[in-house]
CSV table of C-alpha atoms in Angstrom, one decimal:
chain,number,residue,atom,x,y,z
K,1,MET,CA,98.6,-68.5,174.4
K,2,LYS,CA,98.4,-71.8,172.6
K,3,HIS,CA,95.1,-73.7,172.4
K,4,ILE,CA,95.4,-77.5,173.1
K,5,VAL,CA,92.4,-79.5,172.1
K,6,VAL,CA,92.0,-83.0,173.5
K,7,VAL,CA,89.7,-85.2,171.4
K,8,GLY,CA,88.1,-87.7,173.8
K,9,GLY,CA,87.7,-87.7,177.6
K,10,GLY,CA,88.5,-91.4,178.3
K,11,TYR,CA,91.5,-92.8,180.1
K,12,ALA,CA,94.2,-91.2,178.0
K,13,GLY,CA,92.3,-88.0,177.4
K,14,PHE,CA,91.4,-87.4,181.0
K,15,TYR,CA,94.9,-88.1,182.3
K,16,ALA,CA,96.5,-86.0,179.6
K,17,ALA,CA,94.2,-83.0,180.4
K,18,TRP,CA,94.7,-83.6,184.2
K,19,GLY,CA,98.5,-83.7,183.7
K,20,LEU,CA,98.4,-80.6,181.6
K,21,GLU,CA,96.5,-78.7,184.3
K,22,LYS,CA,99.2,-79.7,186.9
K,23,ARG,CA,102.2,-78.8,184.6
K,24,LEU,CA,101.2,-75.8,182.6
K,25,ARG,CA,102.1,-72.4,183.9
K,26,ARG,CA,99.4,-69.8,184.1
K,27,GLY,CA,99.0,-68.2,180.7
K,28,GLU,CA,101.2,-70.8,179.0
K,29,ALA,CA,98.3,-72.6,177.2
K,30,ARG,CA,94.6,-73.2,177.5
K,31,VAL,CA,93.1,-76.7,177.2
K,32,THR,CA,89.8,-77.9,175.8
K,33,VAL,CA,88.4,-81.5,176.2
K,34,ILE,CA,85.7,-82.6,173.8
K,35,ASP,CA,83.6,-85.7,174.5
K,36,PRO,CA,80.0,-86.6,174.1
K,37,ARG,CA,79.8,-87.8,177.7
K,38,PRO,CA,80.7,-85.4,180.5
K,39,TYR,CA,82.6,-88.1,182.4
K,40,MET,CA,85.4,-90.6,182.1
K,41,THR,CA,84.2,-94.2,182.4
K,42,TYR,CA,86.4,-96.5,184.5
K,43,GLN,CA,85.8,-99.6,182.4
K,44,PRO,CA,87.3,-102.2,184.7
K,45,PHE,CA,84.4,-101.6,187.0
K,46,LEU,CA,81.7,-102.2,184.4
K,47,PRO,CA,81.4,-106.0,185.2
K,48,GLU,CA,80.9,-105.1,188.8
K,49,VAL,CA,78.3,-102.5,187.8
K,50,ALA,CA,76.5,-105.2,185.9
K,51,SER,CA,76.4,-107.4,189.0
K,52,GLY,CA,75.5,-104.5,191.4
K,53,SER,CA,78.8,-104.7,193.3
K,54,VAL,CA,79.7,-101.1,192.3
K,55,GLU,CA,77.3,-98.2,191.9
K,56,ALA,CA,77.1,-97.0,188.3
K,57,ARG,CA,78.0,-93.3,189.1
K,58,HIS,CA,81.0,-94.5,191.1
K,59,ALA,CA,82.5,-96.1,187.9
K,60,THR,CA,82.6,-92.6,186.3
K,61,VAL,CA,84.8,-89.5,186.9
K,62,PRO,CA,83.0,-86.2,186.2
K,63,LEU,CA,85.2,-84.2,183.9
K,64,ARG,CA,84.0,-80.8,185.1
K,65,ARG,CA,84.6,-81.6,188.7
K,66,HIS,CA,88.1,-82.7,188.3
K,67,LEU,CA,89.3,-80.6,185.4
K,68,ARG,CA,89.0,-77.3,187.1
K,69,ARG,CA,91.0,-75.2,184.6
K,70,THR,CA,90.0,-77.0,181.5
K,71,ARG,CA,87.1,-76.1,179.1
K,72,VAL,CA,84.9,-79.2,178.7
K,73,LEU,CA,82.7,-79.3,175.6
K,74,ALA,CA,79.9,-81.9,175.5
K,75,GLY,CA,79.8,-83.0,171.8
K,76,ALA,CA,81.1,-85.4,169.3
K,77,VAL,CA,84.1,-84.6,167.1
K,78,THR,CA,83.1,-85.6,163.6
K,79,ARG,CA,86.3,-84.6,161.8
K,80,ILE,CA,89.9,-83.6,162.5
K,81,ASP,CA,91.4,-81.4,159.8
K,82,HIS,CA,95.0,-81.0,160.9
K,83,ALA,CA,96.0,-79.1,157.8
K,84,ALA,CA,93.5,-76.3,158.8
K,85,ARG,CA,94.1,-76.9,162.5
K,86,THR,CA,90.4,-77.3,163.2
K,87,VAL,CA,88.0,-80.0,164.6
K,88,THR,CA,84.4,-80.2,163.7
K,89,VAL,CA,82.2,-80.5,166.9
K,90,ALA,CA,78.6,-81.8,166.7
K,91,PRO,CA,76.8,-80.9,170.0
K,92,ARG,CA,73.6,-82.7,170.9
K,93,ASP,CA,71.7,-79.5,170.4
K,94,GLY,CA,72.5,-76.9,167.8
K,95,ARG,CA,74.5,-76.9,164.6
K,96,PRO,CA,77.9,-78.4,164.2
K,97,PHE,CA,80.8,-75.9,164.3
K,98,ASP,CA,84.5,-75.8,163.7
K,99,LEU,CA,86.9,-75.2,166.6
K,100,ALA,CA,90.4,-73.9,165.9
K,101,TYR,CA,93.4,-75.3,167.8
K,102,ASP,CA,97.2,-75.0,167.9
K,103,VAL,CA,97.9,-78.5,169.2
K,104,VAL,CA,95.6,-81.5,168.9
K,105,VAL,CA,95.7,-84.6,171.2
K,106,VAL,CA,93.8,-87.5,169.8
K,107,THR,CA,92.5,-89.8,172.5
K,108,ALA,CA,89.1,-90.7,171.0
K,109,GLY,CA,89.3,-94.4,172.1
K,110,ALA,CA,87.9,-97.5,170.4
K,111,VAL,CA,84.3,-98.5,169.8
K,112,THR,CA,82.6,-101.9,170.0
K,113,ARG,CA,83.3,-104.0,166.9
K,114,THR,CA,80.2,-105.6,165.5
K,115,LEU,CA,79.9,-108.2,162.7
K,116,PRO,CA,77.1,-108.7,160.0
K,117,ILE,CA,75.4,-111.4,162.1
K,118,PRO,CA,71.6,-111.6,161.6
K,119,GLY,CA,69.8,-110.2,164.7
K,120,LEU,CA,73.0,-109.0,166.4
K,121,VAL,CA,72.3,-105.3,166.2
K,122,GLU,CA,68.6,-105.7,167.0
K,123,GLU,CA,69.0,-108.0,170.0
K,124,ALA,CA,72.4,-107.7,171.6
K,125,ILE,CA,73.9,-105.1,174.0
K,126,GLY,CA,77.5,-104.1,174.4
K,127,LEU,CA,79.5,-103.6,177.6
K,128,LYS,CA,81.7,-100.5,176.9
K,129,GLN,CA,79.6,-97.8,178.6
K,130,VAL,CA,78.2,-97.6,182.1
K,131,GLU,CA,74.7,-97.3,180.8
K,132,GLU,CA,75.1,-100.7,179.1
K,133,ALA,CA,76.3,-102.3,182.3
K,134,VAL,CA,73.3,-100.9,184.2
K,135,ALA,CA,71.0,-102.2,181.6
K,136,VAL,CA,72.5,-105.7,181.9
K,137,ARG,CA,72.0,-105.7,185.7
K,138,ASP,CA,68.4,-104.4,185.5
K,139,HIS,CA,67.6,-107.0,182.8
K,140,VAL,CA,68.8,-109.9,185.0
K,141,LEU,CA,66.9,-108.6,188.0
K,142,THR,CA,63.7,-108.0,186.0
K,143,ALA,CA,64.0,-111.4,184.3
K,144,PHE,CA,63.9,-113.1,187.7
K,145,ASP,CA,60.8,-111.2,188.7
K,146,ARG,CA,59.1,-112.1,185.5
K,147,ALA,CA,60.2,-115.8,185.5
K,148,ALA,CA,59.1,-116.3,189.1
K,149,VAL,CA,55.4,-116.0,188.3
K,150,LEU,CA,55.6,-118.4,185.3
K,151,PRO,CA,55.2,-122.1,185.4
K,152,PRO,CA,58.2,-124.2,184.2
K,153,GLY,CA,58.4,-124.1,180.4
K,154,PRO,CA,60.0,-122.5,177.4
K,155,GLU,CA,59.2,-118.9,178.4
K,156,ARG,CA,60.7,-119.2,181.9
K,157,ARG,CA,63.7,-120.9,180.4
K,158,ARG,CA,64.1,-118.1,177.8
K,159,LEU,CA,63.9,-115.4,180.4
K,160,LEU,CA,66.6,-117.0,182.6
K,161,THR,CA,69.0,-117.8,179.7
K,162,PHE,CA,71.9,-115.3,179.4
K,163,THR,CA,74.5,-115.4,176.6
K,164,PHE,CA,77.8,-113.6,176.5
K,165,VAL,CA,79.8,-113.6,173.2
K,166,GLY,CA,83.5,-112.9,173.5
K,167,GLY,CA,86.1,-114.6,175.8
K,168,GLY,CA,88.4,-111.7,176.4
K,169,PHE,CA,88.7,-110.0,179.8
K,170,SER,CA,85.6,-107.9,179.4
K,171,GLY,CA,83.4,-110.8,178.4
K,172,VAL,CA,84.8,-113.3,181.0
K,173,GLU,CA,84.6,-110.7,183.9
K,174,ALA,CA,81.1,-109.7,183.0
K,175,PHE,CA,80.0,-113.3,182.6
K,176,GLY,CA,81.5,-114.3,185.9
K,177,GLU,CA,80.1,-111.4,187.8
K,178,THR,CA,76.6,-111.7,186.3
K,179,LEU,CA,76.6,-115.5,187.0
K,180,SER,CA,77.5,-114.7,190.6
K,181,LEU,CA,74.6,-112.2,190.8
K,182,ALA,CA,72.1,-114.7,189.3
K,183,THR,CA,73.2,-117.5,191.6
K,184,SER,CA,72.9,-115.3,194.7
K,185,LEU,CA,69.4,-114.2,193.6
K,186,LEU,CA,68.1,-117.8,193.8
K,187,GLY,CA,67.9,-117.4,197.6
K,188,SER,CA,65.3,-114.7,197.2
K,189,TYR,CA,63.2,-116.6,194.7
K,190,PRO,CA,62.0,-119.9,196.2
K,191,GLU,CA,60.0,-120.5,193.0
K,192,LEU,CA,63.2,-120.9,191.0
K,193,GLY,CA,66.1,-123.3,191.2
K,194,PRO,CA,69.6,-123.7,189.8
K,195,ASP,CA,68.2,-125.8,186.9
K,196,ASP,CA,66.2,-122.8,185.7
K,197,LEU,CA,69.4,-120.8,185.0
K,198,ALA,CA,71.4,-121.1,181.8
K,199,PHE,CA,74.6,-119.1,181.3
K,200,HIS,CA,76.4,-119.4,177.9
K,201,LEU,CA,79.9,-118.0,177.1
K,202,VAL,CA,80.7,-118.2,173.4
K,203,GLU,CA,84.3,-117.8,172.2
K,204,ALA,CA,85.5,-118.3,168.6
K,205,ARG,CA,89.0,-119.5,169.7
K,206,ASP,CA,89.8,-122.7,171.5
K,207,ARG,CA,90.6,-120.9,174.7
K,208,ILE,CA,89.6,-117.8,176.6
K,209,LEU,CA,91.6,-114.9,178.2
K,210,PRO,CA,94.4,-114.7,175.6
K,211,GLU,CA,96.2,-112.2,178.0
K,212,VAL,CA,97.1,-115.1,180.4
K,213,THR,CA,98.9,-118.3,179.7
K,214,ASP,CA,97.2,-121.6,178.9
K,215,GLY,CA,97.2,-122.9,182.5
K,216,PRO,CA,95.2,-120.1,184.1
K,217,GLY,CA,92.9,-119.9,181.1
K,218,ALA,CA,92.1,-123.5,181.3
K,219,TRP,CA,91.5,-123.2,185.1
K,220,VAL,CA,88.9,-120.4,184.4
K,221,VAL,CA,87.0,-122.6,182.0
K,222,ARG,CA,86.9,-125.5,184.5
K,223,HIS,CA,85.9,-123.0,187.3
K,224,LEU,CA,83.0,-121.5,185.3
K,225,ARG,CA,81.8,-125.0,184.2
K,226,GLY,CA,81.9,-126.1,187.8
K,227,ARG,CA,79.5,-123.3,188.7
K,228,GLY,CA,77.0,-124.6,186.1
K,229,ALA,CA,77.9,-122.4,183.2
K,230,ARG,CA,78.2,-123.5,179.6
K,231,VAL,CA,81.5,-122.4,177.9
K,232,HIS,CA,81.4,-122.9,174.1
K,233,LEU,CA,85.0,-122.9,172.8
K,234,GLY,CA,85.7,-122.8,169.0
K,235,ALA,CA,82.1,-121.6,168.5
K,236,GLN,CA,80.9,-118.5,166.6
K,237,LEU,CA,77.5,-116.8,166.8
K,238,ARG,CA,75.7,-117.3,163.5
K,239,SER,CA,72.3,-115.7,164.3
K,240,ALA,CA,70.5,-114.0,167.2
K,241,VAL,CA,67.2,-113.2,165.4
K,242,GLY,CA,64.4,-112.7,167.9
K,243,GLY,CA,66.7,-113.8,170.7
K,244,HIS,CA,67.1,-117.3,169.2
K,245,VAL,CA,70.8,-118.0,169.3
K,246,VAL,CA,72.4,-120.2,166.7
K,247,LEU,CA,76.0,-121.3,167.0
K,248,SER,CA,78.5,-122.5,164.4
K,249,THR,CA,78.6,-125.8,166.3
K,250,GLY,CA,75.0,-126.5,165.5
K,251,GLU,CA,73.7,-125.7,169.0
K,252,GLU,CA,70.5,-123.5,169.2
K,253,PHE,CA,68.6,-122.0,172.2
K,254,ASP,CA,66.4,-119.1,173.1
K,255,SER,CA,68.2,-116.4,175.1
K,256,GLY,CA,66.6,-113.5,177.0
K,257,LEU,CA,69.8,-111.5,177.0
K,258,VAL,CA,72.7,-111.4,174.5
K,259,VAL,CA,75.8,-109.4,175.5
K,260,TRP,CA,78.4,-108.8,172.8
K,261,THR,CA,82.0,-108.2,174.0
K,262,ALA,CA,83.8,-109.6,171.0
K,263,GLY,CA,86.5,-107.0,170.5
K,264,ASN,CA,87.0,-103.4,169.6
K,265,ALA,CA,87.2,-101.4,166.4
K,266,ALA,CA,89.0,-98.2,165.6
K,267,ASN,CA,87.0,-95.0,166.2
K,268,PRO,CA,85.4,-93.9,162.9
K,269,VAL,CA,86.6,-90.3,163.5
K,270,VAL,CA,90.2,-91.5,163.5
K,271,SER,CA,90.0,-94.2,160.9
K,272,ARG,CA,87.9,-92.3,158.3
K,273,HIS,CA,87.5,-88.6,159.1
K,274,THR,CA,90.9,-87.1,159.6
K,275,ASP,CA,93.9,-86.2,157.5
K,276,LEU,CA,96.3,-87.4,160.2
K,277,PRO,CA,98.3,-90.5,159.1
K,278,VAL,CA,96.7,-93.8,160.2
K,279,THR,CA,97.6,-97.5,159.9
K,280,ASP,CA,95.8,-100.2,158.0
K,281,ARG,CA,93.8,-100.9,161.1
K,282,GLY,CA,92.7,-97.2,161.3
K,283,LEU,CA,94.9,-96.3,164.3
K,284,VAL,CA,96.9,-93.0,164.4
K,285,ARG,CA,100.5,-93.6,163.6
K,286,VAL,CA,102.7,-92.4,166.5
K,287,ARG,CA,106.3,-92.5,167.6
K,288,ALA,CA,107.3,-93.9,170.9
K,289,ASP,CA,107.2,-90.4,172.4
K,290,LEU,CA,103.5,-90.2,171.4
K,291,ARG,CA,104.0,-87.6,168.7
K,292,VAL,CA,102.1,-88.4,165.5
K,293,GLU,CA,104.4,-89.4,162.6
K,294,ASP,CA,103.8,-89.8,158.9
K,295,ALA,CA,104.5,-92.9,156.8
K,296,ASP,CA,108.1,-91.8,156.3
K,297,GLY,CA,108.7,-91.6,160.1
K,298,ALA,CA,108.7,-87.7,160.1
K,299,VAL,CA,107.0,-86.0,163.0
K,300,VAL,CA,103.7,-84.3,162.2
K,301,PRO,CA,103.9,-80.9,164.0
K,302,ASP,CA,101.5,-80.2,166.8
K,303,ALA,CA,99.8,-83.6,166.8
K,304,TRP,CA,99.8,-86.2,169.5
K,305,ALA,CA,97.9,-89.4,170.2
K,306,ALA,CA,97.5,-92.1,172.9
K,307,GLY,CA,95.2,-94.8,174.1
K,308,ASP,CA,93.2,-97.3,172.1
K,309,ASP,CA,93.1,-95.3,168.9
K,310,ALA,CA,96.9,-94.9,168.7
K,311,ALA,CA,99.5,-97.4,167.3
K,312,VAL,CA,102.0,-96.9,170.1
K,313,PRO,CA,105.3,-98.9,169.7
K,314,ASP,CA,105.9,-101.4,172.5
K,315,LEU,CA,109.6,-100.9,173.3
K,316,THR,CA,109.5,-103.8,175.8
K,317,GLY,CA,108.3,-106.3,173.2
K,318,ALA,CA,109.5,-107.6,169.8
K,319,PRO,CA,110.5,-105.2,167.1
K,320,GLY,CA,107.3,-103.8,165.5
K,321,ALA,CA,105.1,-104.8,168.4
K,322,LEU,CA,102.4,-102.3,169.6
K,323,THR,CA,101.2,-101.8,173.2
K,324,VAL,CA,98.1,-103.6,174.3
K,325,PRO,CA,95.1,-101.4,174.2
K,326,ASN,CA,94.0,-101.6,177.8
K,327,ALA,CA,93.5,-99.2,180.7
K,328,GLN,CA,96.9,-100.0,182.2
K,329,GLN,CA,98.6,-98.6,179.1
K,330,ALA,CA,96.2,-95.7,178.4
K,331,VAL,CA,96.5,-94.2,181.8
K,332,ARG,CA,100.3,-94.2,181.7
K,333,GLN,CA,100.4,-92.9,178.1
K,334,GLY,CA,98.1,-90.0,179.0
K,335,ARG,CA,100.4,-89.0,181.9
K,336,LEU,CA,103.5,-89.2,179.7
K,337,LEU,CA,101.8,-87.3,176.9
K,338,ALA,CA,101.1,-84.4,179.2
K,339,ALA,CA,104.7,-84.3,180.3
K,340,ASN,CA,106.1,-84.6,176.8
K,341,LEU,CA,103.7,-81.9,175.4
K,342,VAL,CA,104.8,-79.4,178.1
K,343,ALA,CA,108.4,-80.4,177.5
K,344,THR,CA,108.2,-79.6,173.8
K,345,LEU,CA,106.4,-76.3,174.5
K,346,ARG,CA,109.5,-75.3,176.6
K,347,GLY,CA,112.0,-76.5,174.1
K,348,ARG,CA,112.9,-79.8,175.7
K,349,ARG,CA,113.0,-83.3,174.2
K,350,PRO,CA,110.1,-85.7,174.9
K,351,ARG,CA,110.7,-89.1,176.5
K,352,ASP,CA,109.8,-92.4,174.9
K,353,TYR,CA,107.0,-94.5,176.4
K,354,VAL,CA,108.2,-97.6,178.1
K,355,HIS,CA,106.0,-99.6,180.4
K,356,HIS,CA,106.5,-103.1,181.7
K,357,SER,CA,103.2,-104.9,182.4
K,358,LEU,CA,102.2,-105.1,186.0
K,359,GLY,CA,100.4,-108.4,185.3
K,360,VAL,CA,96.7,-109.2,184.5
K,361,VAL,CA,93.9,-109.7,187.0
K,362,ALA,CA,90.2,-110.5,186.5
K,363,THR,CA,87.2,-110.9,188.7
K,364,LEU,CA,85.0,-113.9,188.2
K,365,GLY,CA,82.3,-113.0,190.7
K,366,ARG,CA,82.2,-112.5,194.4
K,367,HIS,CA,85.3,-114.0,196.1
K,368,GLN,CA,86.5,-115.5,192.8
K,369,GLY,CA,89.2,-114.3,190.4
K,370,VAL,CA,92.4,-115.0,188.5
K,371,PHE,CA,95.7,-113.1,188.6
K,372,GLN,CA,99.0,-113.7,186.7
K,373,TYR,CA,102.3,-111.8,186.9
K,374,ARG,CA,104.9,-113.6,184.8
K,375,ARG,CA,105.0,-117.1,186.4
K,376,LEU,CA,103.1,-116.1,189.5
K,377,VAL,CA,99.4,-117.2,189.3
K,378,LEU,CA,96.7,-116.7,191.9
K,379,THR,CA,93.2,-118.0,191.7
K,380,GLY,CA,90.1,-117.8,193.9
K,381,LEU,CA,89.9,-115.4,196.9
K,382,PRO,CA,93.5,-114.2,196.8
K,383,ALA,CA,93.1,-113.2,193.1
K,384,TRP,CA,89.8,-111.5,193.9
K,385,LEU,CA,91.3,-109.5,196.7
K,386,ALA,CA,94.2,-108.5,194.3
K,387,HIS,CA,91.7,-107.4,191.8
K,388,ARG,CA,89.9,-105.1,194.2
K,389,GLY,CA,93.1,-103.8,195.8
K,390,TYR,CA,94.6,-102.9,192.4
K,391,HIS,CA,91.5,-101.2,191.0
K,392,VAL,CA,90.7,-99.2,194.1
K,393,LEU,CA,94.2,-97.8,193.8
K,394,ALA,CA,93.9,-97.3,190.0
K,395,VAL,CA,90.6,-95.5,189.9
K,396,PRO,CA,91.4,-91.8,189.6
K,397,THR,CA,90.8,-89.3,192.5
K,398,TRP,CA,90.5,-90.0,196.2
K,399,GLU,CA,86.9,-89.1,196.2
K,400,ARG,CA,86.0,-91.9,193.8
K,401,LYS,CA,88.2,-94.4,195.8
K,402,LEU,CA,86.4,-93.6,199.0
K,403,ARG,CA,83.0,-94.0,197.3
K,404,VAL,CA,83.8,-97.4,195.9
K,405,LEU,CA,85.3,-98.6,199.2
K,406,LEU,CA,82.1,-97.5,201.1
K,407,VAL,CA,79.9,-99.4,198.6
K,408,TRP,CA,82.0,-102.5,199.0
K,409,LEU,CA,81.7,-102.2,202.8
K,410,GLY,CA,78.0,-101.8,202.6
K,411,ALA,CA,77.7,-104.9,200.4
K,412,ALA,CA,79.8,-106.9,202.7
K,413,LEU,CA,77.6,-106.0,205.7
K,414,GLY,CA,74.2,-105.8,204.0
K,415,GLY,CA,74.5,-108.0,201.0
K,416,ARG,CA,73.6,-107.1,197.4
K,417,ASP,CA,71.0,-104.6,196.5
K,418,ILE,CA,68.5,-106.5,194.2
K,419,ALA,CA,66.2,-103.7,193.3
K,420,SER,CA,65.8,-103.3,189.5
K,421,LEU,CA,65.4,-99.8,188.1
K,422,GLY,CA,64.7,-101.1,184.5
K,423,ALA,CA,61.7,-98.7,184.2
K,424,VAL,CA,64.1,-95.8,184.1
K,425,VAL,CA,64.4,-96.4,180.3
K,426,ASP,CA,60.8,-95.3,180.0
K,427,PRO,CA,60.2,-92.9,183.0
K,428,ARG,CA,57.1,-91.3,181.5
K,429,ARG,CA,55.1,-94.5,181.2
K,430,ALA,CA,53.4,-94.3,184.6
K,431,PHE,CA,52.7,-90.6,184.1
K,432,VAL,CA,51.2,-91.1,180.7
K,433,THR,CA,49.1,-94.1,181.6
K,434,GLY,CA,47.9,-92.7,184.9
K,435,GLY,CA,49.3,-95.5,186.9
K,436,ALA,CA,48.2,-98.3,184.7
K,437,PRO,CA,50.0,-101.6,185.5
K,438,GLU,CA,53.0,-101.8,183.3
K,439,LEU,CA,52.3,-105.4,182.2
K,440,ALA,CA,48.9,-104.3,180.8
K,441,LEU,CA,50.8,-102.6,177.9
K,442,THR,CA,52.1,-104.8,175.1
K,443,ARG,CA,54.6,-103.8,172.5
K,444,ASP,CA,51.7,-102.9,170.2
K,445,ASP,CA,50.3,-100.6,172.8
K,446,ALA,CA,53.5,-98.7,173.3
K,447,ALA,CA,52.7,-96.0,170.7
K,448,ASP,CA,49.2,-95.7,172.1
K,449,ALA,CA,50.6,-95.0,175.6
K,450,ASP,CA,52.1,-91.8,174.4
K,451,ARG,CA,48.7,-90.4,173.3
K,452,PRO,CA,47.3,-87.7,175.6
K,453,VAL,CA,44.6,-88.8,178.0
K,454,ASP,CA,41.7,-86.5,179.0
K,455,ALA,CA,42.4,-85.1,182.5
K,456,SER,CA,38.8,-85.7,183.5
K,457,THR,CA,39.2,-89.4,183.4
K,458,THR,CA,39.8,-91.4,186.5
K,459,PRO,CA,42.9,-93.6,187.0
K,460,ALA,CA,40.7,-96.7,186.4
K,461,ASP,CA,39.5,-95.2,183.1
K,462,ARG,CA,43.1,-94.5,182.1
K,463,ALA,CA,44.1,-98.0,182.9
K,464,THR,CA,41.3,-99.3,180.7
K,465,ILE,CA,42.2,-96.9,177.9
K,466,ALA,CA,45.9,-98.0,178.1
K,467,ALA,CA,45.0,-101.7,178.1
K,468,ALA,CA,42.5,-101.4,175.3
C-alpha cells in the first residue's frame, strides 16, 4: 500500500488530503498530513477576526476532525529528500526524525516576506495566522481602555495610532475592518473622539489593490480617506524603531500598532531545503497537471505540488504566466491534485489545471466592500453582501459555515463584542502575582513577576512585592 505524504495542511494540502480520502479505495494508499498547526486557517476571514466579526476558532478547520482516515502529524517539515523518498519532521517535543514516503505532495504554503527595515521585526506583527489577527483585535481594544484614562497628549495619540503597511487585499481588508471596529468603539468611550484616532495605510506603489482595475482601486482610496484614514501612496516604511514610524516621504509619527502585510515569500523548506527542482523565486516547478517537473520539462516521479509554493502555469493567461497565489486557486488546485494523483495510481492520465477567475471581492468594514468581475463593479453594501455570501459558501465543511452564520447573526442582533482578552498572552501573571493589578508591573518587573512568592504572604503583600 503506497504511502502519500502531504507537506502542509493549508488550503491546497487540506483539500488534497480531503479529496484523497473520498477517492481512494480501502487499502489502495495511506495518507499522512504534516503541519505545525493542527488546523487549516481560512485566511480570508482573518480581517474579520481582527475586527471581531468572526470568532477566531471559526476561521480554522481542525484537521483531525475532518480528515478521519488521514494520519495527522503536528510538526514542521525541515527537509524534503526526494532522492531518498524521506521528509525530516521536527515535532515541538522530541527529536527530529525521518519519515519515508512513496509519493510526496508539497503544499507548504508561503510565509510573510519581511525586509531589513530597522525596528520592523521588533515592533510589527503580521496577519497570516489566526493568532496574529486575534492579537491585532485585542491590541485595538486594549489601546482604547488605556487611552481613555489619559489626558489628551502624545501618549494618548500614540496608543490610538494604527499603521498598516501593504496595500494588497490582506492589508486593505484588515485596515478597513480595523478602522470600522475602532470607529464603532467611540460610542462606548465618551472620553475619546474621532480626532483621537489615526489610521495610516502605507503602500509603496502609486495605487492599492493591484488585483482590481484602476477605477475600483481609486474608489477604495477615496472611500477610506472619507472615513478619516490616511492613505500614503508611493511611500515606503524606512524605520519603525520603538514604534516611531518613518516613511520615505519624510513623514514621521509614533504608532502604537504596526501591521505588516507587504507580500509573501517562498517557504524556506521549499526554496532552500529540498532536492526538488525550484524556480528562481524558490517555488516548486510543476506542470499544468500539478506534477513536479525538472528544468528540462521531464516529470519527476511521485512528486506533486500546489498552492502558494508551486509555480503553476496559468493556461487562461499569457504564455509563461503563473496562477495567482490566492485561496481561490489553492482550493481548486488541491481538489484537482487529489483527482490526478488517484488517476495516476490507477493508470489514467491526469488533467491540466484550468481555472477562470470568479472575480475579486474585499471587505472594507461593516456594510462596506468592493467587488469586481470583469467589467462589473460593485461597491458599498452590495459588495459587502457579496463578500459574505461568497466566503460563507467557500469556507470548508457545513459545520464551519453554520458557526460563522450564527456569529454574524448574533452580531447583527447584539452588536460587536468589545471584550479584550489580551491578557491571554501571559495567563500566569495573575496567579504569580497573587492578584496584583496588572498596571503595577512595568517591563522591568516582568522577570521579577516570575519569581516564586511565599505562600504565607497575603494578597496585599504579594501586590507590594510585585510592585516593588
